[in-house]
PDB file of C-alpha atoms in Angstrom:
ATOM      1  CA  UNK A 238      14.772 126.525 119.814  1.00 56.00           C
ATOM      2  CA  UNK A 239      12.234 124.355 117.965  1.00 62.00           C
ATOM      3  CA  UNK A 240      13.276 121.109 116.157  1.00 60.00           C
ATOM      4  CA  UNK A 241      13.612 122.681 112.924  1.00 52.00           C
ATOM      5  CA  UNK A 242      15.908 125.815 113.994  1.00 60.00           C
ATOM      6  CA  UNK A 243      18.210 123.228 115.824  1.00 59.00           C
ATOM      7  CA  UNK A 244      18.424 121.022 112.917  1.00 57.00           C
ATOM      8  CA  UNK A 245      19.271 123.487 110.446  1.00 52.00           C
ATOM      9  CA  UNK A 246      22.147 124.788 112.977  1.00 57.00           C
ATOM     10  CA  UNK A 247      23.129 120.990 113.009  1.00 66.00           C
ATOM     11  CA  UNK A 248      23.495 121.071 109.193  1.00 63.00           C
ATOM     12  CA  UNK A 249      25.174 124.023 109.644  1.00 64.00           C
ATOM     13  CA  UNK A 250      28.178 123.018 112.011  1.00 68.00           C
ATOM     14  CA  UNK A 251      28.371 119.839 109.829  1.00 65.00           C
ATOM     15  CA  UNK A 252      29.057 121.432 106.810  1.00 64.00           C
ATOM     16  CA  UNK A 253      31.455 123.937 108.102  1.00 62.00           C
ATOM     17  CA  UNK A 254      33.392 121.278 110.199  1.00 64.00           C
ATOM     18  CA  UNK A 255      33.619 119.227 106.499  1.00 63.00           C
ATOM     19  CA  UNK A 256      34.853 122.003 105.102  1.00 65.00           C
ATOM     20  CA  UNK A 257      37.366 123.071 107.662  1.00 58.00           C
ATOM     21  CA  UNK A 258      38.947 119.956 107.245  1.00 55.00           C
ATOM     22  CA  UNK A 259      39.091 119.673 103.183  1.00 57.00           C
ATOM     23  CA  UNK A 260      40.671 123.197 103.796  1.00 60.00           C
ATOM     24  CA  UNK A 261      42.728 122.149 106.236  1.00 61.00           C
ATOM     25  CA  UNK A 262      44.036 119.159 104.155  1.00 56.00           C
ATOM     26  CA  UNK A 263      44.507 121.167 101.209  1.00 60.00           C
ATOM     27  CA  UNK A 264      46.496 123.590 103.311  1.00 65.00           C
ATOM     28  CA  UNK A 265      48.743 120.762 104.661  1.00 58.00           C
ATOM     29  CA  UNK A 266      48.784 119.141 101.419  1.00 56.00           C
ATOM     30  CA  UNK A 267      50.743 122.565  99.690  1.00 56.00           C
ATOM     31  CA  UNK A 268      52.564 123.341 102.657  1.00 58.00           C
ATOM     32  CA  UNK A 269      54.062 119.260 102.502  1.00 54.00           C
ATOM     33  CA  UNK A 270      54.912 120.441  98.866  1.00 54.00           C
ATOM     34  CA  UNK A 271      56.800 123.769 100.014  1.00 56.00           C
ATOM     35  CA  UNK A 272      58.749 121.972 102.478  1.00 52.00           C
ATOM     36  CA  UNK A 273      59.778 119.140 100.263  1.00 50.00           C
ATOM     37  CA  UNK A 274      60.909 121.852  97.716  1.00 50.00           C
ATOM     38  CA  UNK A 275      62.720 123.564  99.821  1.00 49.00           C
ATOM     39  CA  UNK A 276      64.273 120.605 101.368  1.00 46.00           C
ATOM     40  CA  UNK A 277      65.614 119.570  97.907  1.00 46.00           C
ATOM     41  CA  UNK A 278      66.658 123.372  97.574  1.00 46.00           C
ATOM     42  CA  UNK A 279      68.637 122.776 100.910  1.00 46.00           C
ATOM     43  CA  UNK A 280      70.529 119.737 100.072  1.00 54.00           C
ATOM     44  CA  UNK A 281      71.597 121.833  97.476  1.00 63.00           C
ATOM     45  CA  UNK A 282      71.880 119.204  94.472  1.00 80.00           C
ATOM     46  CA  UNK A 283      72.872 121.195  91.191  1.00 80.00           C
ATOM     47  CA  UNK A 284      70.439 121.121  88.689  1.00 85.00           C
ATOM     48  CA  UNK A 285      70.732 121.534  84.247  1.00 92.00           C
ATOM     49  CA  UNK A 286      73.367 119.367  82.491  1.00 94.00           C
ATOM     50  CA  UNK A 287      76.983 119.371  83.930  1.00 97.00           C
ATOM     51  CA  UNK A 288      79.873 117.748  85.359  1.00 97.00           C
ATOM     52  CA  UNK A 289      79.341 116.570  89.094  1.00 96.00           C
ATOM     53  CA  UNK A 290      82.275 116.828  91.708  1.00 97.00           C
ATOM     54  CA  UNK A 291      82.381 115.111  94.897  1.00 97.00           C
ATOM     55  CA  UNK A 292      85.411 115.471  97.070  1.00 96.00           C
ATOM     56  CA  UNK A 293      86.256 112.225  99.549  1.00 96.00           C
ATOM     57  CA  UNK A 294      88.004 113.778 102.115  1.00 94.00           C
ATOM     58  CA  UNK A 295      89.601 112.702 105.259  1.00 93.00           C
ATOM     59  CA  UNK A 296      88.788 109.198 106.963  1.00 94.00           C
ATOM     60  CA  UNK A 297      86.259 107.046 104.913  1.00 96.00           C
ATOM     61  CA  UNK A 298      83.202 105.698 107.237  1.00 94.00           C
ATOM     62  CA  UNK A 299      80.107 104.353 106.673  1.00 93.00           C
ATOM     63  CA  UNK A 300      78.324 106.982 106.452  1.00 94.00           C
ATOM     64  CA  UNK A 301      74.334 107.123 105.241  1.00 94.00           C
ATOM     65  CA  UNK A 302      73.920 110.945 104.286  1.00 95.00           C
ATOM     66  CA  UNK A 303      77.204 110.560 101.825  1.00 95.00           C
ATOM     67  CA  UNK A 304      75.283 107.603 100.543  1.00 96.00           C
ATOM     68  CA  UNK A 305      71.882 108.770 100.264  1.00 95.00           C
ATOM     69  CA  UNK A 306      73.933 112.090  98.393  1.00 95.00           C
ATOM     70  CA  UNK A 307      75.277 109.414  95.689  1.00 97.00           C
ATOM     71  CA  UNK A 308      71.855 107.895  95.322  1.00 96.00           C
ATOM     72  CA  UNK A 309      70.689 110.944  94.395  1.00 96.00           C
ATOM     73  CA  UNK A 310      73.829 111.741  92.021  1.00 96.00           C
ATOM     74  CA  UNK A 311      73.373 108.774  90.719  1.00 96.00           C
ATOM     75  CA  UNK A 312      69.453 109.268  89.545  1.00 96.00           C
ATOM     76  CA  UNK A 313      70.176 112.763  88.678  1.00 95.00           C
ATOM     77  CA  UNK A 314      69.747 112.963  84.945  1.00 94.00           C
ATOM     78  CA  UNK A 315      71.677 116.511  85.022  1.00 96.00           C
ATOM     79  CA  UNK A 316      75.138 114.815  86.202  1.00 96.00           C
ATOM     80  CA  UNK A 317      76.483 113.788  82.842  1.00 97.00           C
ATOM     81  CA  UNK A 318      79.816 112.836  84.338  1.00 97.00           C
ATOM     82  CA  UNK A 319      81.436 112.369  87.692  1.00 98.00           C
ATOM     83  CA  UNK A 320      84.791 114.385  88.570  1.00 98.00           C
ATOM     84  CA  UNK A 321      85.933 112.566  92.228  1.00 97.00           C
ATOM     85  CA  UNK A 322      88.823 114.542  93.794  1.00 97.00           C
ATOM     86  CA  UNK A 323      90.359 111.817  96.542  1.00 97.00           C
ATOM     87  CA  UNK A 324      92.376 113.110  99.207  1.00 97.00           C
ATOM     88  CA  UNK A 325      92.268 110.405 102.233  1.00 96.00           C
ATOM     89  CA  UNK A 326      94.411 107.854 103.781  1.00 95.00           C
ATOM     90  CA  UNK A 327      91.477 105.522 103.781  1.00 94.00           C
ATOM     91  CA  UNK A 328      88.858 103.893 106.351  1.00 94.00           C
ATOM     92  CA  UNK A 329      86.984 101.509 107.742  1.00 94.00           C
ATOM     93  CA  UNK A 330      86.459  98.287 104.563  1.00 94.00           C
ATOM     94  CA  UNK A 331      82.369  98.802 105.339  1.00 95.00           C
ATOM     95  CA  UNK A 332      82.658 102.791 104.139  1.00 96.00           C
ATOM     96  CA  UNK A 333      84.938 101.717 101.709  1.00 96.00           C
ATOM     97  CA  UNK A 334      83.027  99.072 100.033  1.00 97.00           C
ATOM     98  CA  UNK A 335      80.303 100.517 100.207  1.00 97.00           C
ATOM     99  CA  UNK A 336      81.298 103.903  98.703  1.00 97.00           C
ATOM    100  CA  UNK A 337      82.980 101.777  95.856  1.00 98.00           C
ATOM    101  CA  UNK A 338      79.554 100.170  95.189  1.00 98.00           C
ATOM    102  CA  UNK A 339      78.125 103.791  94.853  1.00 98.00           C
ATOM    103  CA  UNK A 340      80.463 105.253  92.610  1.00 98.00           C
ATOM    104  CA  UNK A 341      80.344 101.894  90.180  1.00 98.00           C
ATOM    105  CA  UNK A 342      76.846 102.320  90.323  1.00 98.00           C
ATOM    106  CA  UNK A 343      77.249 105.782  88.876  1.00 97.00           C
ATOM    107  CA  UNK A 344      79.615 104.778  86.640  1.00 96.00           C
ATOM    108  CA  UNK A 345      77.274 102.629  84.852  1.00 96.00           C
ATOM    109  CA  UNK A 346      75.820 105.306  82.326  1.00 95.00           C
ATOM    110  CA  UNK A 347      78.265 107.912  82.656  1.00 97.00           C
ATOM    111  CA  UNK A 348      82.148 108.531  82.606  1.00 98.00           C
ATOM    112  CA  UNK A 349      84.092 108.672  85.864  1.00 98.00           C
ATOM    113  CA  UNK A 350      87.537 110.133  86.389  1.00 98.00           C
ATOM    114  CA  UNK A 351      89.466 110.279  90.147  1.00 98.00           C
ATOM    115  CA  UNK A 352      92.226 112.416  90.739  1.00 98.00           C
ATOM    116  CA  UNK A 353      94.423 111.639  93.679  1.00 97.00           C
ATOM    117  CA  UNK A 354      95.693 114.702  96.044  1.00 96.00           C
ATOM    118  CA  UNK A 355      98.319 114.530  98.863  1.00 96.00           C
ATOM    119  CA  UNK A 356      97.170 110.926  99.628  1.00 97.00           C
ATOM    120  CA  UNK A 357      94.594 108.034  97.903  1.00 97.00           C
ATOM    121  CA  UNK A 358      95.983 104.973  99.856  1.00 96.00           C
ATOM    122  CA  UNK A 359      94.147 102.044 101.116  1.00 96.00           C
ATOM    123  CA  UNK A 360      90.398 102.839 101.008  1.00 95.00           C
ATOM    124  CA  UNK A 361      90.893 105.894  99.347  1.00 97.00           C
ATOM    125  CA  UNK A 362      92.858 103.755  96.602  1.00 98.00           C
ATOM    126  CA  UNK A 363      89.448 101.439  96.988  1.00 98.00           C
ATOM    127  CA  UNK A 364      87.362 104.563  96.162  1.00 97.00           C
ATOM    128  CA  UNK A 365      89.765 105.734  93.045  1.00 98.00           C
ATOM    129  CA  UNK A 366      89.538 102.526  91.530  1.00 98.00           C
ATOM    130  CA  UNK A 367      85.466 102.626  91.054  1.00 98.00           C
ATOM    131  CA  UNK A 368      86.243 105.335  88.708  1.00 98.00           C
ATOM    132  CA  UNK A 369      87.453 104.648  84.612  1.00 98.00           C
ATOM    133  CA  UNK A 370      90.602 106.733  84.862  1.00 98.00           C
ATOM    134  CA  UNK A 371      92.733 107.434  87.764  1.00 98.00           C
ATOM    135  CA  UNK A 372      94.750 110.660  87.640  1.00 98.00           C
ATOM    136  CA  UNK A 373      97.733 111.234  90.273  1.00 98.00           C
ATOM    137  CA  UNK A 374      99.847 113.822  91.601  1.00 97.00           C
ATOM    138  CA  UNK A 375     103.511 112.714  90.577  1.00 97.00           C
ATOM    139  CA  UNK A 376     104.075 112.735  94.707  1.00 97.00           C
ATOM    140  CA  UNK A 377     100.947 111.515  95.777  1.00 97.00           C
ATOM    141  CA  UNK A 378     101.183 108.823  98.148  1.00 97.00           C
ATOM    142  CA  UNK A 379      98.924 105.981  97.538  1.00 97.00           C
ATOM    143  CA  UNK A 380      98.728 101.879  97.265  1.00 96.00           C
ATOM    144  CA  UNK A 381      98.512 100.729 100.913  1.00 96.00           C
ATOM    145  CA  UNK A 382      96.521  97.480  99.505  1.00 97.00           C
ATOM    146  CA  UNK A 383      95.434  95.570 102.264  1.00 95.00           C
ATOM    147  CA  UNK A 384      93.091  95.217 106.105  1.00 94.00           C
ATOM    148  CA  UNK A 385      94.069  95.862 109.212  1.00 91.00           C
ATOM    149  CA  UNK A 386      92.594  95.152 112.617  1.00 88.00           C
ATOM    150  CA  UNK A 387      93.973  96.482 116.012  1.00 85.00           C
ATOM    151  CA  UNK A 388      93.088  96.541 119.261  1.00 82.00           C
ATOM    152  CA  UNK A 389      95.113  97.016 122.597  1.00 87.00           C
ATOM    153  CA  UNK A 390      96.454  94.924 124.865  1.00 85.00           C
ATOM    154  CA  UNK A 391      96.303  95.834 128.367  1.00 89.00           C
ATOM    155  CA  UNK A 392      96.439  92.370 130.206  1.00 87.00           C
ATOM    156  CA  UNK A 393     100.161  93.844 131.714  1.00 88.00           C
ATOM    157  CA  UNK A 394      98.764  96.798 132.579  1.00 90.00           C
ATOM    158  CA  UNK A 395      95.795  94.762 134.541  1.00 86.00           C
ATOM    159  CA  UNK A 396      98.211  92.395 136.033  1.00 87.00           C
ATOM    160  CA  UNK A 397     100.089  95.680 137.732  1.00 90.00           C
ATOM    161  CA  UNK A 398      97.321  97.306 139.136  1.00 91.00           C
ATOM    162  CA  UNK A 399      95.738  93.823 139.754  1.00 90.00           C
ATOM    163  CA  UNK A 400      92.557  94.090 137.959  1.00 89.00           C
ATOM    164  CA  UNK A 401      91.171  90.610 137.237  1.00 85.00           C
ATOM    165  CA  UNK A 402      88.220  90.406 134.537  1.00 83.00           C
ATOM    166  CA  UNK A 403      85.791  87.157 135.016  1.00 85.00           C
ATOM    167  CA  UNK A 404      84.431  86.238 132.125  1.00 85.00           C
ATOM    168  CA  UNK A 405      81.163  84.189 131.671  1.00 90.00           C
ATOM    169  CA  UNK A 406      80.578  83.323 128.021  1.00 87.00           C
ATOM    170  CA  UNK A 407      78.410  80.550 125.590  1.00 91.00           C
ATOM    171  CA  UNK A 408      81.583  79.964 123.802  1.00 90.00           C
ATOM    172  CA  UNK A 409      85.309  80.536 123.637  1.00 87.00           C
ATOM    173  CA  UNK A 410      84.950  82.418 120.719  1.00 87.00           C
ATOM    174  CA  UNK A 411      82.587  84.415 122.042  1.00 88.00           C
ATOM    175  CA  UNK A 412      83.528  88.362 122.647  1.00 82.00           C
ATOM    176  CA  UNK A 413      86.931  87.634 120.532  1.00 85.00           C
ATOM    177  CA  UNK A 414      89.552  89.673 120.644  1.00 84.00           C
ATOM    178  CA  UNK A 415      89.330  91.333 124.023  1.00 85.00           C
ATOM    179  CA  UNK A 416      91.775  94.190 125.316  1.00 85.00           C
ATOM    180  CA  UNK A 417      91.992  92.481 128.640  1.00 85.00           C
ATOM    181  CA  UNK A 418      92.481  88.872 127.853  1.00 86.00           C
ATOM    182  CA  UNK A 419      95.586  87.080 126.127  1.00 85.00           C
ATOM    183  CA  UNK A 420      94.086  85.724 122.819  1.00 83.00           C
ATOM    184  CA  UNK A 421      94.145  82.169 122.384  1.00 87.00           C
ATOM    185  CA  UNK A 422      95.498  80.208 119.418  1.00 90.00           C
ATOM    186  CA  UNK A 423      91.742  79.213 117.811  1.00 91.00           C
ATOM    187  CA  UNK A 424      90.943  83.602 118.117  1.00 88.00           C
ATOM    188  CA  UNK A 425      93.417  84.257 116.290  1.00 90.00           C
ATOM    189  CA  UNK A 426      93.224  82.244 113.709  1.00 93.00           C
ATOM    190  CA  UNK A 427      89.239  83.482 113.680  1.00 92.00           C
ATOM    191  CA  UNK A 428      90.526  87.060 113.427  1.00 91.00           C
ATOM    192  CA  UNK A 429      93.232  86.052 110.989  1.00 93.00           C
ATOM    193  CA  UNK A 430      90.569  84.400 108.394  1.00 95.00           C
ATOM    194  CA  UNK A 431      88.556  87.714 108.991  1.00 94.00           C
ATOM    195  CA  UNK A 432      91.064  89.791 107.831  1.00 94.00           C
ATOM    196  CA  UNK A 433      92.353  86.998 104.749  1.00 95.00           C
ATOM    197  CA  UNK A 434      88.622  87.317 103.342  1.00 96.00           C
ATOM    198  CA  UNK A 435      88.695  90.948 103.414  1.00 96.00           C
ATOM    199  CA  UNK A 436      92.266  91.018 101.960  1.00 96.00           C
ATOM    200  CA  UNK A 437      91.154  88.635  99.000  1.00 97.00           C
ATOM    201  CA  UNK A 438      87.858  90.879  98.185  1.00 97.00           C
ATOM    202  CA  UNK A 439      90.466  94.162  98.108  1.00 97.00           C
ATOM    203  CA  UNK A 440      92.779  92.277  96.194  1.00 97.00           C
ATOM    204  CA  UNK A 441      90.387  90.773  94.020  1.00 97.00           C
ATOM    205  CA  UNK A 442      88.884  94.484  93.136  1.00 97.00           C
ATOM    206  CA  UNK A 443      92.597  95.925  92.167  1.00 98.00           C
ATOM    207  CA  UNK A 444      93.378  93.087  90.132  1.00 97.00           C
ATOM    208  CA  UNK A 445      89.850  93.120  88.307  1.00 97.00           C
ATOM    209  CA  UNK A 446      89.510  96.752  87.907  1.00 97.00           C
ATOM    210  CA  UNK A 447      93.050  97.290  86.926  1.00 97.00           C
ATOM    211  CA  UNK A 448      93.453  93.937  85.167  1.00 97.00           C
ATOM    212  CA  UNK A 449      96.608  93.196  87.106  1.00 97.00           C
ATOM    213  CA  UNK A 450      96.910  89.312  87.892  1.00 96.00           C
ATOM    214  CA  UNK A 451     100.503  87.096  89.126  1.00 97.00           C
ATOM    215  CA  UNK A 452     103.100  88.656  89.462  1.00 97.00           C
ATOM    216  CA  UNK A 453     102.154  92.158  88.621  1.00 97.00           C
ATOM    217  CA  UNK A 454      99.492  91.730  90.988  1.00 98.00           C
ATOM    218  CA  UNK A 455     101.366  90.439  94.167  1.00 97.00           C
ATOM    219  CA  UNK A 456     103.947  93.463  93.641  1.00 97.00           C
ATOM    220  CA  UNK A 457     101.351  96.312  94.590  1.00 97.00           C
ATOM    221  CA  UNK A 458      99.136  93.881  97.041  1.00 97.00           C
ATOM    222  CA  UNK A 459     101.327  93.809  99.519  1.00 95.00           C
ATOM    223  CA  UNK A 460     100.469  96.514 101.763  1.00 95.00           C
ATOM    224  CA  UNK A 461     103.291  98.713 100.712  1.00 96.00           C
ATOM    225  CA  UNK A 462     102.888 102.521  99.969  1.00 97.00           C
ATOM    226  CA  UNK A 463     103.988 104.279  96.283  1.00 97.00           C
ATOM    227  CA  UNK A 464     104.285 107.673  94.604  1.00 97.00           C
ATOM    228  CA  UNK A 465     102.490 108.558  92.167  1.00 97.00           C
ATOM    229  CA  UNK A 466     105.509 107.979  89.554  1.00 98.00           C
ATOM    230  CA  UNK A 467     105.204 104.196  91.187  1.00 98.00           C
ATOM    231  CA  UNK A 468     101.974 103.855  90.856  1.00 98.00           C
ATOM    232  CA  UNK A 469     102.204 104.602  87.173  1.00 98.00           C
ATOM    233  CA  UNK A 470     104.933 102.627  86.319  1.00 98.00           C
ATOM    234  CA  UNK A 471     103.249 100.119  88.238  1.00 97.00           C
ATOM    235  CA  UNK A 472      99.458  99.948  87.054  1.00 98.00           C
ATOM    236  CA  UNK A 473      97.608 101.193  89.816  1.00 98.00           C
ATOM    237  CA  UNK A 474      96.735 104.641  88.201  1.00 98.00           C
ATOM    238  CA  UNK A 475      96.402 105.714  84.115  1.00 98.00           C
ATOM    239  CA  UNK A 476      98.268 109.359  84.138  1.00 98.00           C
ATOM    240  CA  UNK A 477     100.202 112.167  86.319  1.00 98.00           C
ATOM    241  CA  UNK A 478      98.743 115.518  86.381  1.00 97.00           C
ATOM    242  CA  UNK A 479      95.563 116.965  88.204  1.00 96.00           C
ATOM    243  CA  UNK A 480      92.499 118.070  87.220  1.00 96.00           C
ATOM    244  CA  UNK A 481      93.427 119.567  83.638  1.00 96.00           C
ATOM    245  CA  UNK A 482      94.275 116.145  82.737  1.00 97.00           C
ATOM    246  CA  UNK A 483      90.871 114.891  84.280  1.00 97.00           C
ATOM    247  CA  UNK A 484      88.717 116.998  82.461  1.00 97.00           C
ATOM    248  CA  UNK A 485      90.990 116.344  79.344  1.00 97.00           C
ATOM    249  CA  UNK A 486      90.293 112.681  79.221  1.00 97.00           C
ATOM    250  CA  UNK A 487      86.796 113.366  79.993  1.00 97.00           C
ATOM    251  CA  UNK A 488      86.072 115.762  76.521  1.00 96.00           C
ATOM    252  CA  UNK A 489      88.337 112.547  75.150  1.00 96.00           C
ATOM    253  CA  UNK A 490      85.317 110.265  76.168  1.00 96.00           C
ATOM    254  CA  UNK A 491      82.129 112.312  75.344  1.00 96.00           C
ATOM    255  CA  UNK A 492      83.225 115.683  73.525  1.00 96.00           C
ATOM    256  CA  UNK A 493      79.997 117.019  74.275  1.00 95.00           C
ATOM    257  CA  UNK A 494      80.918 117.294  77.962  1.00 95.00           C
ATOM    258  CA  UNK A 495      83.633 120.435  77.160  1.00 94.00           C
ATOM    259  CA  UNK A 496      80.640 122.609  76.966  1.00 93.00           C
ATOM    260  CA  UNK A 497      79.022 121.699  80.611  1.00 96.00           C
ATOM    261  CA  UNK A 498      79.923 123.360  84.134  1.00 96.00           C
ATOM    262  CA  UNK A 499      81.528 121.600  86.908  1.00 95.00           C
ATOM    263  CA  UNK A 500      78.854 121.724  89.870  1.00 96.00           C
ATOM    264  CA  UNK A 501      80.369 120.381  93.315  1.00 94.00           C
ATOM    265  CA  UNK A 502      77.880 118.007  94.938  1.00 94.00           C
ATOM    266  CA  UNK A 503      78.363 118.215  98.694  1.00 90.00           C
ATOM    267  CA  UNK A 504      77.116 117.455 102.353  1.00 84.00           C
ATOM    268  CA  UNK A 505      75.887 120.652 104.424  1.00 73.00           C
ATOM    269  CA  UNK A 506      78.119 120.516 107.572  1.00 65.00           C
ATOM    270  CA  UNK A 507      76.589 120.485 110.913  1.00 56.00           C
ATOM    271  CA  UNK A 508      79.296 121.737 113.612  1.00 51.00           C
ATOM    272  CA  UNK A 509      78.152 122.027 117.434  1.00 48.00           C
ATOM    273  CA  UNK A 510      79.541 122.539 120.703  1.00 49.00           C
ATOM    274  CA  UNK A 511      83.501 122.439 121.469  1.00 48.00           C
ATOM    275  CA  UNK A 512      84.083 120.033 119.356  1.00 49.00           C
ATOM    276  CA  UNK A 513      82.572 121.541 116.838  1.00 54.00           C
ATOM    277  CA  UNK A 514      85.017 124.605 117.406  1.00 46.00           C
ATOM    278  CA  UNK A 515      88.295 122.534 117.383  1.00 49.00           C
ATOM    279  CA  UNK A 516      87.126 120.934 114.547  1.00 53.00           C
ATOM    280  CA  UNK A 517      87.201 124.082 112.700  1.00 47.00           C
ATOM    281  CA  UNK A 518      90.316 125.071 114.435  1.00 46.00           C
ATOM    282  CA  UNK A 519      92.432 122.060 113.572  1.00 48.00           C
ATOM    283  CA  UNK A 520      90.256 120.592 110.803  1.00 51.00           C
ATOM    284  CA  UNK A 521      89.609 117.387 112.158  1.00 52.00           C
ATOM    285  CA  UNK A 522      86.134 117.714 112.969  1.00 54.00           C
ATOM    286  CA  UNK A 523      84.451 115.043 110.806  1.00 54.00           C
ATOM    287  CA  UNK A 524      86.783 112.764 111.988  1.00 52.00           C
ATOM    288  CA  UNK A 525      86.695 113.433 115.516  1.00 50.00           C
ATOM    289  CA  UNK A 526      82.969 112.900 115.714  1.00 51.00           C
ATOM    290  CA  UNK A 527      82.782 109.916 113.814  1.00 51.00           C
ATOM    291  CA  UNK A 528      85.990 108.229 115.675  1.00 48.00           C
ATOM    292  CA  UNK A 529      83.891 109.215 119.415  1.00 48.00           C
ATOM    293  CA  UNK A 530      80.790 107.634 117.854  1.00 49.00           C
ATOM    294  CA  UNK A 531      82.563 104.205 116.818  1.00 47.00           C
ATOM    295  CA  UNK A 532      81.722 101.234 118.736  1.00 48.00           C
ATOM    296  CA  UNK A 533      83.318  97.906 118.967  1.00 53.00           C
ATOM    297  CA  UNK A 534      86.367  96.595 116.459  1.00 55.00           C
ATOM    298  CA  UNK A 535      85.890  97.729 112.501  1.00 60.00           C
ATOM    299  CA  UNK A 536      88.481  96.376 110.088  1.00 67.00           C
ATOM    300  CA  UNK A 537      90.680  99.254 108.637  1.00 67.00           C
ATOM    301  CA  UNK A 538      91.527  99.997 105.187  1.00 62.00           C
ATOM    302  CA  UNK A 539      93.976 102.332 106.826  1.00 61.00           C
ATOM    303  CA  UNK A 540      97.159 103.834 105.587  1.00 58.00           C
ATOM    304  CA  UNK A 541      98.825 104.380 108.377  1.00 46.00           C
TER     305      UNK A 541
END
């Protein structure tokens, strides 16, 4: 092949390799499109102008898709209002708080109403109280205002079977509380101002959101547990009923809102293995994975 055969062939590949790849970027480029439809499609986020309902179920964790579902609900431009049915005894403060943050953040442009089922107590009380207008069940169970930390003791249980732990640590405070170790008087009074300063910022959300201060305010803040009736009579919630009387005050609010659907906003569930299968037997599935996954003490905002 002379010199210029070979370099004509040479143009040749070049051009073709050039073009394979503007092809093959274009191709990658629409199929990156596709996907990211479809992965909105997926999630499943209602779209046109309506009412958006997210359910808190069960035991409140930290938890990033639920988050990343409210950033989203709250950037939609569709979700005129937020309907939030609460039915959960409450959580760790961290899902709590930041669930409350979420839901406030909503709140900002748009009208949001809670109702209460069975039970709203503790963090789930923290999540009804991000919204404008808290509905309740005349026998829902709610309140439980306050933190709790536990953790077991088993220093008998080592002394019987005469297990000793060593310990090497930089501090005393270090690695406080421990199960197998008696606490002493300075980690207690560490764990102690950990769970006052979480107290005050629970406290200091009920009496701010439902401008309840003195008196009024040390009545419900005390960790106790109230009906619905109570909680009425008390402050803590703005009306008995369910979700007529939501929607009612909402149409009260904007008018306008009487003539959108209710879309439910909601998490696809991923269920695996046995527990997976007991999860859907008894329900508890949610729960049970994120209680195995848990590591280390988490304060509670627990009715329990």
């Amino acid at each position: 092949m002379d010199a210029v055969t070979r370099d004509f062939y040479e143009e040749r590949r070049r051009k073709w390799r050039r073009s394979a790849f503007l092809w093959g970027f274009g191709i990658a480029a629409v199929l990156g499109l596709i996907i990211g439809g479809l992965s909105r499609i997926e999630a499943g986020w209602p779209a046109g102008p309506h009412i958006a309902h997210v359910a808190i179920t069960d035991v409140i964790f930290d938890d990033t898709e639920r988050d990343r579902m409210l950033q989203d609900l709250r950037d939609s431009e569709d979700a005129r209002a937020l309907y939030l049915e609460i039915d959960s005894p409450g959580g760790t403060t961290v899902g709590s708080e930041a669930l409350y943050e979420l839901v406030r953040e909503i709140g900002e442009d748009r009208p949001v109403v809670a109702v209460m089922g069975e039970v709203a107590a503790s963090g789930g009380y923290i999540a009804a109280i991000a919204a404008d207008h808290i509905v309740a069940r005349g026998n829902t169970l709610t309140g439980s205002i306050g933190v709790i930390m536990e953790y077991p003791d088993m220093t008998e249980l080592l002394d019987r079977v005469g297990v000793e732990f060593q310990t090497v640590r930089s501090s005393p405070l270090k690695a406080e509380p421990s199960p197998y170790r008696e606490p002493s008087a300075e980690g207690r009074a560490v764990q102690e101002a950990i769970i006052a300063d979480s107290y005050d910022w629970f406290r200091g959300l009920v009496g701010a959101r439902r401008e309840l201060k003195g008196a009024a305010l040390d009545a419900v803040a005390d960790g106790r547990v109230f009906t619905g009736r109570m909680a009425l009579d008390a402050g803590l919630v703005d009306a008995l009923g369910g979700p007529d009387a939501a929607f009612a005050w909402l149409e009260s609010v904007e008018p306008e809102l009487a003539d959108l659907p209710t879309k439910t906003w909601e998490l696809a569930e991923e269920e695996s293995g046995f527990l997976g299968i007991f999860g859907k037997i008894t329900g508890l599935g949610d729960s049970l994975s994120r209680i195995s996954d848990r590591r280390g003490p988490r304060l509670l905002s627990l009715y329990n």
